[in-house]
Structures are given as C-alpha cells and as structure tokens.
CSV table of C-alpha atoms and ligand atoms in Angstrom, one decimal:
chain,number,residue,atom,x,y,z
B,1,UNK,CA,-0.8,17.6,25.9
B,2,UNK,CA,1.0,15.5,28.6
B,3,UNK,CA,4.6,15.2,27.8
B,4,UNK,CA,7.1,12.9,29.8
B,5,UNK,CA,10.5,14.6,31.0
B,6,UNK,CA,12.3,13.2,28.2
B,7,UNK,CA,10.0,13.6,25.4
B,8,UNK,CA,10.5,17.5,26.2
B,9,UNK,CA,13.8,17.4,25.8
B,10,UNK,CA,13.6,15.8,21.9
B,11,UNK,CA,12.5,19.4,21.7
B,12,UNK,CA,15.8,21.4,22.1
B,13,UNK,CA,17.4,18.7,20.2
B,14,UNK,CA,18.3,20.0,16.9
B,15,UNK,CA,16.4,17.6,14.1
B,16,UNK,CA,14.1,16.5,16.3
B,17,UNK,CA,12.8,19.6,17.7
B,18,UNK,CA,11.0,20.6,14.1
B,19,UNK,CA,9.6,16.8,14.0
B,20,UNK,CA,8.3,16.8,18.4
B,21,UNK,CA,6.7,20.4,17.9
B,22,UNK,CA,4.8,18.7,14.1
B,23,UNK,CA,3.6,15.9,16.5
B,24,UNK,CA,2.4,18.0,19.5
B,25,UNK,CA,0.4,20.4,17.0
B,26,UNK,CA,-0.7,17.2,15.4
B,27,UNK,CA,-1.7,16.2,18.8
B,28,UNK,CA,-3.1,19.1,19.6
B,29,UNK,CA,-5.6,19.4,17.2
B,30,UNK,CA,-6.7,15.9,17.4
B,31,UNK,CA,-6.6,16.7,21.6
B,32,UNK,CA,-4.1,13.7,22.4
B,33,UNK,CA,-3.5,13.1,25.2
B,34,UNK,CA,-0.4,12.1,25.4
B,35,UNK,CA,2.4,10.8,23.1
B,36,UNK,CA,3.1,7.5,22.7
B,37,UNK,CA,5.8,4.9,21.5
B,38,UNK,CA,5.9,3.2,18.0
B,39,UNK,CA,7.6,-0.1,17.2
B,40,UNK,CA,8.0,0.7,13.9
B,41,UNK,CA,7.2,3.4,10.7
B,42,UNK,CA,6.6,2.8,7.4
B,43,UNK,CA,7.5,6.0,4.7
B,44,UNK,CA,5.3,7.0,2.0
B,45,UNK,CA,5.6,9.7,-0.3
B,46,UNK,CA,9.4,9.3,-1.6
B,47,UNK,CA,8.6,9.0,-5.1
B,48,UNK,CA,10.2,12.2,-6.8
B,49,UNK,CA,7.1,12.2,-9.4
B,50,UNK,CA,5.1,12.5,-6.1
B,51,UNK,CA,7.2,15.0,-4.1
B,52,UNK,CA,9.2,17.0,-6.8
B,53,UNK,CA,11.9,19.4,-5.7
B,54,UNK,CA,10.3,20.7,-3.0
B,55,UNK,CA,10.2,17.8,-1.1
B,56,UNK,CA,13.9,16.4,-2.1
B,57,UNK,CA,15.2,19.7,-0.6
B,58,UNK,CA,13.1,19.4,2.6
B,59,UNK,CA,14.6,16.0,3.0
B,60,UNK,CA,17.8,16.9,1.9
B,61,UNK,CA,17.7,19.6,4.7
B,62,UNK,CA,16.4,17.6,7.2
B,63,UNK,CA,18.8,15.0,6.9
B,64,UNK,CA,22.0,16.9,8.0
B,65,UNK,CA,20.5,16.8,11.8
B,66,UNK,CA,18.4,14.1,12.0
B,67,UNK,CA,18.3,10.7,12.9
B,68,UNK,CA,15.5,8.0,12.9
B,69,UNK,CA,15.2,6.5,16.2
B,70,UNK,CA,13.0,3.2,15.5
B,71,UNK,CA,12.6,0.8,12.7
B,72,UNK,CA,11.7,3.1,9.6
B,73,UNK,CA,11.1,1.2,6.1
B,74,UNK,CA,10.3,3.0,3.4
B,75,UNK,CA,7.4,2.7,0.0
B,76,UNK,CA,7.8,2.2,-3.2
B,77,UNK,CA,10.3,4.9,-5.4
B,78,UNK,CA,9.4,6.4,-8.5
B,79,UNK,CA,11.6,3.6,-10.5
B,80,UNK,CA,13.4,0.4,-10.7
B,81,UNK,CA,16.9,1.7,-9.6
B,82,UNK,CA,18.3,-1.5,-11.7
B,83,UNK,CA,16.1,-1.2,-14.3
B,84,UNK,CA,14.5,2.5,-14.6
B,85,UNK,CA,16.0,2.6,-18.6
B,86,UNK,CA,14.2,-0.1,-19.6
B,87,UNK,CA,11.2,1.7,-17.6
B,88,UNK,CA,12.3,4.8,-19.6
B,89,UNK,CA,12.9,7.2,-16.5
B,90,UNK,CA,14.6,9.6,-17.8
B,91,UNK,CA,18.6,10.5,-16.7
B,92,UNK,CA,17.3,13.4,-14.2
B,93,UNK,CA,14.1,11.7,-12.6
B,94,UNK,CA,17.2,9.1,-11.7
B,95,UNK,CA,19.4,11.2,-9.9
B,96,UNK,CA,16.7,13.3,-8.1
B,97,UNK,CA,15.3,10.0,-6.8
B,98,UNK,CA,18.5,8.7,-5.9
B,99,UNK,CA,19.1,11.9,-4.1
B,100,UNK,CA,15.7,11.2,-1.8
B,101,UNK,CA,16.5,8.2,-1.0
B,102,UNK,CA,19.9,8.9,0.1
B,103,UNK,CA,18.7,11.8,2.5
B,104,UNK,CA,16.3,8.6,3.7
B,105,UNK,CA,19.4,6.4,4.3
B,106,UNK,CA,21.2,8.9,6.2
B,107,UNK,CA,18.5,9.5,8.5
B,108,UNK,CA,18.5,6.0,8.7
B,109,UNK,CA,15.8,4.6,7.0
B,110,UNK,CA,15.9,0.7,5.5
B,111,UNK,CA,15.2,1.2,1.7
B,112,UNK,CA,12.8,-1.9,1.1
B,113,UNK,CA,10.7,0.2,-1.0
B,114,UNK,CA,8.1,-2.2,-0.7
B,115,UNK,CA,4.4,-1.3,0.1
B,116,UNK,CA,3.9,-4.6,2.1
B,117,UNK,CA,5.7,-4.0,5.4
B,118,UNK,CA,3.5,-6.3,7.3
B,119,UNK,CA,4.6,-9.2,5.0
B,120,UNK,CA,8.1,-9.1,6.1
B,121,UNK,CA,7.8,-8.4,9.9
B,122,UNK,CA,6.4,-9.7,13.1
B,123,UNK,CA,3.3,-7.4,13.4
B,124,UNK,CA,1.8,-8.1,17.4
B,125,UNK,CA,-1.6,-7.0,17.7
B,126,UNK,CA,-2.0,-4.0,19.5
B,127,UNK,CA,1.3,-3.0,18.7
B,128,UNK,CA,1.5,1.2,18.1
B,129,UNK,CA,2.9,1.6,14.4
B,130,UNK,CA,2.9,5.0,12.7
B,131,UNK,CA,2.8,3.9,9.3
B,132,UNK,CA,1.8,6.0,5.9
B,133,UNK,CA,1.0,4.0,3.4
B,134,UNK,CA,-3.1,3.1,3.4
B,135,UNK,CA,-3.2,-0.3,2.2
B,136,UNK,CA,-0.5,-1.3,5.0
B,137,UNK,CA,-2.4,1.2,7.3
B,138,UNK,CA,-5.8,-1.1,6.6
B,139,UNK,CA,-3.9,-3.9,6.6
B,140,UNK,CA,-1.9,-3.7,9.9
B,141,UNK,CA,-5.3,-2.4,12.2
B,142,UNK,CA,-8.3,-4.9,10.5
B,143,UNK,CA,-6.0,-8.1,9.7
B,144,UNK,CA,-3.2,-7.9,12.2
B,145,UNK,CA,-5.0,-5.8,15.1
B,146,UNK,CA,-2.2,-3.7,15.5
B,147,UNK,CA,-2.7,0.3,15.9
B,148,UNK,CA,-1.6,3.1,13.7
B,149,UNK,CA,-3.5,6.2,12.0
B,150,UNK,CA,-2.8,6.2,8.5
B,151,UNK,CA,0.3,8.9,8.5
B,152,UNK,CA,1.7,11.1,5.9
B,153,UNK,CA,4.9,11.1,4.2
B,154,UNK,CA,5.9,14.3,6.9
B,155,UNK,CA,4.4,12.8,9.9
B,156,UNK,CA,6.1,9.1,9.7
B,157,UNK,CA,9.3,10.6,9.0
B,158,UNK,CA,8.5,12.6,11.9
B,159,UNK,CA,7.6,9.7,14.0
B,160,UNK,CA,10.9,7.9,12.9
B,161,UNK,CA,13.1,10.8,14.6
B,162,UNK,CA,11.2,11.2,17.7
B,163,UNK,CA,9.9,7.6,18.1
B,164,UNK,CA,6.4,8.9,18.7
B,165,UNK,CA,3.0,9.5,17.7
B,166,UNK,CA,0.1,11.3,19.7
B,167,UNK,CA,-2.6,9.2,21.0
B,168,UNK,CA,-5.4,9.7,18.8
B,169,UNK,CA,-7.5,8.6,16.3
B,170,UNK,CA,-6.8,4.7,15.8
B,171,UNK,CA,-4.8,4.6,18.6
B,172,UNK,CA,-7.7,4.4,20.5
B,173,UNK,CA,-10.7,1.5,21.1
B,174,UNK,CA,-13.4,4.4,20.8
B,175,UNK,CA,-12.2,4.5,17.2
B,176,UNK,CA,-11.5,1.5,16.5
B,177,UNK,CA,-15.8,0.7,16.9
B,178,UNK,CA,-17.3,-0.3,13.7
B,179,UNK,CA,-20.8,2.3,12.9
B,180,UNK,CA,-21.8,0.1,10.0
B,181,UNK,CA,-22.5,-3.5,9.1
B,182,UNK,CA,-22.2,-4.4,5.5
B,183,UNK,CA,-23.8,-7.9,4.4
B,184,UNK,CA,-21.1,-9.0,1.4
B,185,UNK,CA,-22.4,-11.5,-1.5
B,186,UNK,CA,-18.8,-11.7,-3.3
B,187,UNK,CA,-18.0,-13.5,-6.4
B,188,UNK,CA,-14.6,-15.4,-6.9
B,189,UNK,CA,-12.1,-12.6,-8.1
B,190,UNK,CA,-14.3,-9.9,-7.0
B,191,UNK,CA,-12.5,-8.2,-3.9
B,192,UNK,CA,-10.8,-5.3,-5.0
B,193,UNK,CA,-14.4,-4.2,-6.1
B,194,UNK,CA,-16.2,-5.0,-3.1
B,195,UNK,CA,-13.6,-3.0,-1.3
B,196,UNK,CA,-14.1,-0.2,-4.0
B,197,UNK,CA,-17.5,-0.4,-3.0
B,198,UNK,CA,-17.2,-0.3,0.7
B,199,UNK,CA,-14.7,2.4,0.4
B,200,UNK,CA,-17.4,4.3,-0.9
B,201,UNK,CA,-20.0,4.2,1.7
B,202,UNK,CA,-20.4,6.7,4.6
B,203,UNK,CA,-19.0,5.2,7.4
B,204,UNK,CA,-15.8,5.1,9.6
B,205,UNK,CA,-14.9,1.3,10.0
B,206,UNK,CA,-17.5,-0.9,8.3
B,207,UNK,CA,-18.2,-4.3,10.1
B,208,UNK,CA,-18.5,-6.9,7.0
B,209,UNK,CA,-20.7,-10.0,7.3
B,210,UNK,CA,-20.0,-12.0,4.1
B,211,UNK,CA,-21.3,-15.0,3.3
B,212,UNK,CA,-18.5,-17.2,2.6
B,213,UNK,CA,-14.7,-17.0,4.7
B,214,UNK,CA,-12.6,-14.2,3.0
B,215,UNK,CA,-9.0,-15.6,2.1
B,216,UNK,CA,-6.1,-13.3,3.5
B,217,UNK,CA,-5.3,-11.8,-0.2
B,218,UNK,CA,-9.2,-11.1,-0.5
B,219,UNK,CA,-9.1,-9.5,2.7
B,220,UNK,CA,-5.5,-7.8,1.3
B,221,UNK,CA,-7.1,-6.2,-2.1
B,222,UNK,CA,-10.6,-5.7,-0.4
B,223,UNK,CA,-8.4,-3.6,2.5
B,224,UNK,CA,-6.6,-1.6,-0.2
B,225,UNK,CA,-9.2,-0.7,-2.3
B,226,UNK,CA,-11.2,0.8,0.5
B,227,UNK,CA,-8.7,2.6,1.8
B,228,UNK,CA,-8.3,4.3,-1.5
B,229,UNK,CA,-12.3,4.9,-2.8
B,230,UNK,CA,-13.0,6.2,0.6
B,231,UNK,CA,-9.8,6.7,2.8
B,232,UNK,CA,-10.9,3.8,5.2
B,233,UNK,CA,-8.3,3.1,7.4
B,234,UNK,CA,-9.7,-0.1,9.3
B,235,UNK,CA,-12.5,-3.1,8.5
B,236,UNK,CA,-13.8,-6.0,10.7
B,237,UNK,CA,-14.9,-9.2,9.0
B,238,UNK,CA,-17.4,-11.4,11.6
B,239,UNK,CA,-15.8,-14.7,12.8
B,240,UNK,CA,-12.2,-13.6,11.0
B,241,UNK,CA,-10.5,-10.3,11.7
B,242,UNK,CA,-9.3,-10.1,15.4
B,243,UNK,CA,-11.0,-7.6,16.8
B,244,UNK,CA,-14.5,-8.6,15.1
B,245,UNK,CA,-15.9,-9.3,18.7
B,246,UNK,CA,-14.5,-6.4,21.0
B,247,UNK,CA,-16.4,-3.9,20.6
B,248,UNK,CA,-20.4,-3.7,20.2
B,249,UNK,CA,-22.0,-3.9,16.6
B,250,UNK,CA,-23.4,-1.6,14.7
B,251,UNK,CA,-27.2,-1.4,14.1
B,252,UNK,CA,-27.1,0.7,10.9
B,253,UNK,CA,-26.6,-2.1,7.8
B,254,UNK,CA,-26.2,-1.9,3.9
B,255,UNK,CA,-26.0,-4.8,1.8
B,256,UNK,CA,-23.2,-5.3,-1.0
B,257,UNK,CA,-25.1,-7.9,-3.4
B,258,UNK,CA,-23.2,-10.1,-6.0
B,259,UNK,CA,-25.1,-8.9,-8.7
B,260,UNK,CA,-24.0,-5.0,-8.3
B,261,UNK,CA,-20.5,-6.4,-7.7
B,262,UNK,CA,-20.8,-8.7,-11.2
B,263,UNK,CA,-22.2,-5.6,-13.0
B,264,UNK,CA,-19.2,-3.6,-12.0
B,265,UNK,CA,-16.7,-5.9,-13.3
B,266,UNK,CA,-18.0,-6.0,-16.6
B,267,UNK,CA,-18.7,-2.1,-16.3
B,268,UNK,CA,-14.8,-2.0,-15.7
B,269,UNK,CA,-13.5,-4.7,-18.1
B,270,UNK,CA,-11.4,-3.7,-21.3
B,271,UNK,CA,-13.6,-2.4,-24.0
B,272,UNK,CA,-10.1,-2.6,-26.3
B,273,UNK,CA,-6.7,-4.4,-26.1
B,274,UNK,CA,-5.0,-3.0,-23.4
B,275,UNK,CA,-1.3,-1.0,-23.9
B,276,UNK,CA,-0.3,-2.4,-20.5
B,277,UNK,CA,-1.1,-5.1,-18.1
B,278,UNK,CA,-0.3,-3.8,-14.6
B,279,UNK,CA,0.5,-6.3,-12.1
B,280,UNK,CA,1.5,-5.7,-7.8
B,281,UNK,CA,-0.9,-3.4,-5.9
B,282,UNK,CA,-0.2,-4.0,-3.6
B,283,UNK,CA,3.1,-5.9,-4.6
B,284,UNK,CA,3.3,-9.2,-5.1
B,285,UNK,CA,3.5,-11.2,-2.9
B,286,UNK,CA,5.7,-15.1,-3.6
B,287,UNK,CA,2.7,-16.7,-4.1
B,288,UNK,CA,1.1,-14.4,-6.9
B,289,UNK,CA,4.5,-14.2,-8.7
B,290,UNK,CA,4.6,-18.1,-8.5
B,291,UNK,CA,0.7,-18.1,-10.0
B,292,UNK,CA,1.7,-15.6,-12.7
B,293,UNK,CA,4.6,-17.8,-13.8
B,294,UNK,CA,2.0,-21.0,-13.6
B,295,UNK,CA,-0.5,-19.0,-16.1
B,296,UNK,CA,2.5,-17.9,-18.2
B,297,UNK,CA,2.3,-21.1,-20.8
B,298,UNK,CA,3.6,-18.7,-24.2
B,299,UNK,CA,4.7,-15.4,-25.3
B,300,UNK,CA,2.9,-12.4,-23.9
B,301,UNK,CA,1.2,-10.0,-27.0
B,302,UNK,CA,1.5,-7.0,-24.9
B,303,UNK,CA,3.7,-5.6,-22.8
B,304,UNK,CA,3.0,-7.1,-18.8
B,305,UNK,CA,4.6,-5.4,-15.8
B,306,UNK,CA,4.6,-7.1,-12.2
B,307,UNK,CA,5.7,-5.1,-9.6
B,308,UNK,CA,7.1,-6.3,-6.7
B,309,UNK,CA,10.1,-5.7,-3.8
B,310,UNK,CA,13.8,-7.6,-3.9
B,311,UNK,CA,12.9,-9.0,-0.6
B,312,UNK,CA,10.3,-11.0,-2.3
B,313,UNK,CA,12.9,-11.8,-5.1
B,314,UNK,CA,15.6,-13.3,-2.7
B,315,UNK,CA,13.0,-16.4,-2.5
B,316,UNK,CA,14.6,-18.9,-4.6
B,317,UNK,CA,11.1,-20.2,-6.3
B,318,UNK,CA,10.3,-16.5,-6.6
B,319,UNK,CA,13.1,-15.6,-9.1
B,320,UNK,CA,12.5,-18.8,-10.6
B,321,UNK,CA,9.0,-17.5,-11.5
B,322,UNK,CA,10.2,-14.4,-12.5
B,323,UNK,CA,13.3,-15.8,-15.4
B,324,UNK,CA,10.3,-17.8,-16.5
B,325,UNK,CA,7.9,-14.8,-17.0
B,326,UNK,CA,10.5,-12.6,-18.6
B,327,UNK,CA,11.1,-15.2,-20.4
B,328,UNK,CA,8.0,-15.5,-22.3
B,329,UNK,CA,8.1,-11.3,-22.6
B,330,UNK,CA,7.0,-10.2,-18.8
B,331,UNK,CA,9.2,-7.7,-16.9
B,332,UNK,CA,9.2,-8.0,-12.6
B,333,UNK,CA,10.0,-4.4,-11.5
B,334,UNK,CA,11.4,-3.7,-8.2
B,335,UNK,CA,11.5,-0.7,-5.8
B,336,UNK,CA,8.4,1.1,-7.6
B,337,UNK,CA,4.8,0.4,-9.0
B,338,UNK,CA,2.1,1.4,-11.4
B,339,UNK,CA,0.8,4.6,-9.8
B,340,UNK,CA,4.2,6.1,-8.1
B,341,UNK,CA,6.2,5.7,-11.3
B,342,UNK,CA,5.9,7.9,-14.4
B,343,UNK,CA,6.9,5.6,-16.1
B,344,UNK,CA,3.2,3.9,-16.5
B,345,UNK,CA,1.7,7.1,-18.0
B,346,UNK,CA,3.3,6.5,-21.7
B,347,UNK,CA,0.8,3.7,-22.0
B,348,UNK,CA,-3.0,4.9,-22.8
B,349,UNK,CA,-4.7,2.0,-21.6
B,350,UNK,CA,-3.8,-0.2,-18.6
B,351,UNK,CA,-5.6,-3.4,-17.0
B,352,UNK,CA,-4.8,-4.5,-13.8
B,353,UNK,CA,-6.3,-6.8,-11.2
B,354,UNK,CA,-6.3,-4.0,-8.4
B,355,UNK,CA,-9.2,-2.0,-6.8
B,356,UNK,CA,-6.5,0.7,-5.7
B,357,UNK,CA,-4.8,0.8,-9.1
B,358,UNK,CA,-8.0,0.9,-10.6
B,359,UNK,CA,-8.8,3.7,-8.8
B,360,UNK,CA,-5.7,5.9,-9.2
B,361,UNK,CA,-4.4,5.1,-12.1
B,362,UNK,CA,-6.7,7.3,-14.1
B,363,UNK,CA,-6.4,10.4,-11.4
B,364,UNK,CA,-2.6,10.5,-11.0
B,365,UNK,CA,-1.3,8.9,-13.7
B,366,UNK,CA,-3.7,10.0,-16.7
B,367,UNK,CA,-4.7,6.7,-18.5
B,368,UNK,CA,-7.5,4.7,-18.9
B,369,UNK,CA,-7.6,1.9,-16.7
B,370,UNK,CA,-9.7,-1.6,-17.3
B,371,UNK,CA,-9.8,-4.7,-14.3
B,372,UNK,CA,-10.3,-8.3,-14.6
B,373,UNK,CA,-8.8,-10.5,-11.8
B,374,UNK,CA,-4.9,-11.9,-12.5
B,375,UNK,CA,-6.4,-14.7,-14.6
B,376,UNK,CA,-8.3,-12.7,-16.9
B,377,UNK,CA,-5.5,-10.2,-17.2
B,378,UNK,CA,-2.8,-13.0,-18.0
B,379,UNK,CA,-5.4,-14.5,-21.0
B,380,UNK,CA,-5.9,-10.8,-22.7
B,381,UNK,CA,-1.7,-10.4,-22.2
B,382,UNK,CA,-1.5,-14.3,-24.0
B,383,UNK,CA,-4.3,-13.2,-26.5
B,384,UNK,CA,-6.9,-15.7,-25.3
B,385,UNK,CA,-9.4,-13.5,-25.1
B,386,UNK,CA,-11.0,-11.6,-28.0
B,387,UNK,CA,-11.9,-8.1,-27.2
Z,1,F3S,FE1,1.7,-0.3,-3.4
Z,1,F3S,FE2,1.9,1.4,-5.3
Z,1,F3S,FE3,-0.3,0.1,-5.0
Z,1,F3S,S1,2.6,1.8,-3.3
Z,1,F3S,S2,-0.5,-0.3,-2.8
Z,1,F3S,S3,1.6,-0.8,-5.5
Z,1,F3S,S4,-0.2,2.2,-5.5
C-alpha cells in the first residue's frame, strides 16, 4: 500500500506505530490503496460489560503514549455515571468503567457518550469519517452521503491516533452501488421492522422504492435496524437519500409488502405486561423526549427508561420534558442505553419501539423483548392497554 512520507513516519512514533501497522494490515487485506484522511471518529465498544478487563487494560496501556489526532467522540458507557445506583450498577462495574473512560480522555477523546454523532455535528457529504458504531455508520453514508466503513472499537481508536483509514470498502463509489431494489409498502410506526426486514435480505446496499416519502426518524430506525439484522452499512431511498441517483440501479428486486410488515408487529407485540419499557435506540433525540412528555398525561405502572445523551438535555424544552416524565414515574438516563448496560438484564421482559433493540436485546442482554411504536409503548407503561 502507497504511504505518503509522513504517514511512514507515524510508524516509528511510539503509540502510533501499533495503531499505523493495524491500519496498513487492515489495508492490506482489503488491498487499499492508499490511506486516507478522516474528519472525524466515533468510538464504540467502551462499555466495560462489553469489553471486560481485557479491554480496560489494553486501553489503559495504550493511553500512556498515545494521542488522538482528530475529532474522536465516543458511544454510549455501560451506565449513567450520575445515576448508575439508581440503575443498580454495582460499586466495581463503576470504577472499571470510569477507568475506560479515563484512558479515552487522555488520549483525547470527547466523552459525549452518545450514539448519535451525526445529530450534533456538521456532517458534509462525501466527507471520510471512520466511525464504529452501525446505526451512525448507516446513518452518516445513506442519509448524510458521507463515507465511512463501519469500524470496530480497535480500529476507530486507531484511526483517532493516526488520523487515517485505508481506502476501502465504503470509501469507495464501486461500493457504495446498490445490487438490489426493494419495493416498501410501510405502515405508520412500522420502520424499525421494515429495516429488520431489509437487514435480512442478501444484499450489500439495498435501493428502497417505497411508496410514500420516508420521514428522517423512519429513515433513522429503518437505517439502525438493518444495520443490526444484517450488518448493512448503507441504504438509498429513490427521490430522498443523496446518492439515490449516482450510481446505476439494480435489476434484481424484492418487495417488502405491508401485510408481512403488519404480521410482524403483532408477531412481536407483548403477549404479557412488560417488566420494562425501553426507550432511545438510537437515543433520543429533542423531539422524541418532547413527544414522550406530550403522551405522559398520569403515573406510569411500570417502570419506563428513556435513554438519551446530556447534549440533548442542555436543550431547555428537553429537560423540561424530562422533570415532567420523571415526574409521573419515567427515568431519562444518560451516557448508556438498553443493550450496553447491564443494568437492563434484571428485567425479564422489555418493550421497546426499536428494530435494533429488538434485535439485541434478547442476544446480549438475555430477556425477552416485545415492540410496539413509542405510542403503543407509552399506553401499556400508563395501563391503557389490556394485555
Ligand atoms: Fe445506541 Fe445503544 Fe441502540 S448504542 S443505537 S442506543 S444499542
């Protein structure tokens, strides 16, 4: 692989020579060309449920030579680090996590730990991101255009030090070329599932031709869910996403019918009263914290989690909307969410208005896991709805 004068020196430079010779093999494999520059990275993979010892003393290690040389944010942590007693994370979980994240810091890493980079920043399309986290990965090449494979934990943080990423993969238009059309009938509230469903088909970036416009949090859950049924890592949508019309069209086709997408909702909805209702996957956004508080009219029966960042909270109406939710019984969690946190796996049962939650709750977390869209789940948390 090419490398310029100066990207061969990152590799006598102590802390960045073990990230630049992960990179090149990276590159290697995936025959890059060439490395190239990255605005920004996003981390995944801090939680300590996630990474355990192991990776806290990698990090640890790594951190005492060092230094993140772009914009690095970071995902989600394995707890509230306000609230984690109420979340009951235990005294050790605490410190070990605390301990990650300040081997991130050091390196030089912003600790949002939020899961919706792309909300917060000025994304330009085409822009070269190395970000790790799939629903931002979907996210950032189908709704923004921008370019960036869909990292791990090791590679970002690699990235971050060196400032680079080999050429590859979605880096490049070749890949970028959808190899299957997908005709979409979609229900109101029915997204996350059709993006379950997409996720699912074989195919590298699906072209989707539904039959009404997609709104941006459809396109949001829809991207998410895909990403984590079938590891998708980019989607066009005809007449809406911004690279719908550069490249040619497919001529294999499927068709997702609103019938097969009704049936799976009511395949998936609570059979019994949910232990939990799971709220913020991705996080919430203002807007869905301000709906939340709009549907919250009396005390919650069951126990209702939202999950969210702080940088959402600073929003005046936002906090509003959450002192009125916790009011009437809700919590809004910060720096964590549903699937990261151990915290969620003391509950049995959990409903949540998420394709990717749906998906993972059950694998990595070990409990049962119902949907219904954020009005249905509100109603079974208000006990307006007879189960
Ligand atoms: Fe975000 Fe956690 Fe879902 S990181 S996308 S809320 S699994």
């Amino acid at each position: 692989m090419y490398l310029t004068k100066e990207q061969e020196e990152l590799l006598d430079k102590p802390g960045c020579d073990v990230c630049m010779k992960l990179l090149i093999s990276i590159g290697k494999t995936f025959d890059a060309g060439r490395m190239i520059e990255v605005k920004s990275v996003h981390i995944s993979g801090i939680s300590y449920q996630n990474i355990g010892n192991a990776g806290l003393e990698w990090l640890e290690e790594l951190s005492k030579t060092a230094r993140f040389r772009v914009k690095a944010t970071v995902n989600p942590a394995g707890m509230d680090l306000q609230r984690w007693r109420e979340m009951g994370i235990s005294e050790d979980f605490y410190r070990k996590q605390l301990r990650i994240l300040k081997a991130l810091e050091r390196m030089g890493a912003r600790l949002e730990m939020s899961c919706i980079p792309y909300y917060f920043e000025r994304i330009k399309r085409c822009e070269s991101l190395a970000w790790a986290e799939s629903n931002a990965v979907v996210y950032a090449n189908s709704i923004l255009g921008a370019r960036t494979n869909r990292e791990s934990g090791i590679t970002a943080i690699a990235s971050a030090v060196t400032g680079l990423t080999p050429e590859y993969g979605m880096h490049l238009n070749s890949n970028r070329v959808a190899d299957l059309a997908v005709k979409l009938k979609i229900p109101e509230g029915c997204a996350p599932l059709a993006g379950c469903e997409i996720g699912k088909l074989e195919c590298r970036v699906p072209y989707i031709v539904c039959d009404r416009k997609l709104r941006e949090d459809e396109m949001r859950a829809m991207g998410a869910a895909m990403a984590a049924t079938g590891g998708k890592a980019m989607f066009h949508v005809e007449n809406q996403t911004p690279e719908w019309n550069a490249y040619e069209k497919p001529e294999d086709k499927v068709e997702v019918r609103a019938e097969e997408l009704k049936e799976m909702k009511e395949e998936n909805a609570p059979v019994e009263m949910p232990d939990l209702i799971a709220i913020g996957c991705p996080h919430a956004y203002t807007e869905e914290i301000l709906k939340i508080a709009e549907l919250t009219r009396d005390r919650f029966k069951i126990p209702v989690w939202i999950f969210t960042c702080r940088r959402v909270l600073k929003d005046e109406n936002a906090m509003r909307a959450k002192e009125k939710i916790e009011k009437f019984g809700g919590k809004v969690f910060c720096d964590t969410c549903m699937v990261v946190s151990p915290a969620t796996e003391r509950f049995g049962k959990v409903m949540v208005d998420s394709g990717k939650a749906l998906t993972y709750l059950p694998k990595l977390r070990k409990v049962e896991a119902f949907f219904g869209t954020l009005e249905e789940c509100i109603d079974v948390a208000l006990g307006n709805v007879k189960i």
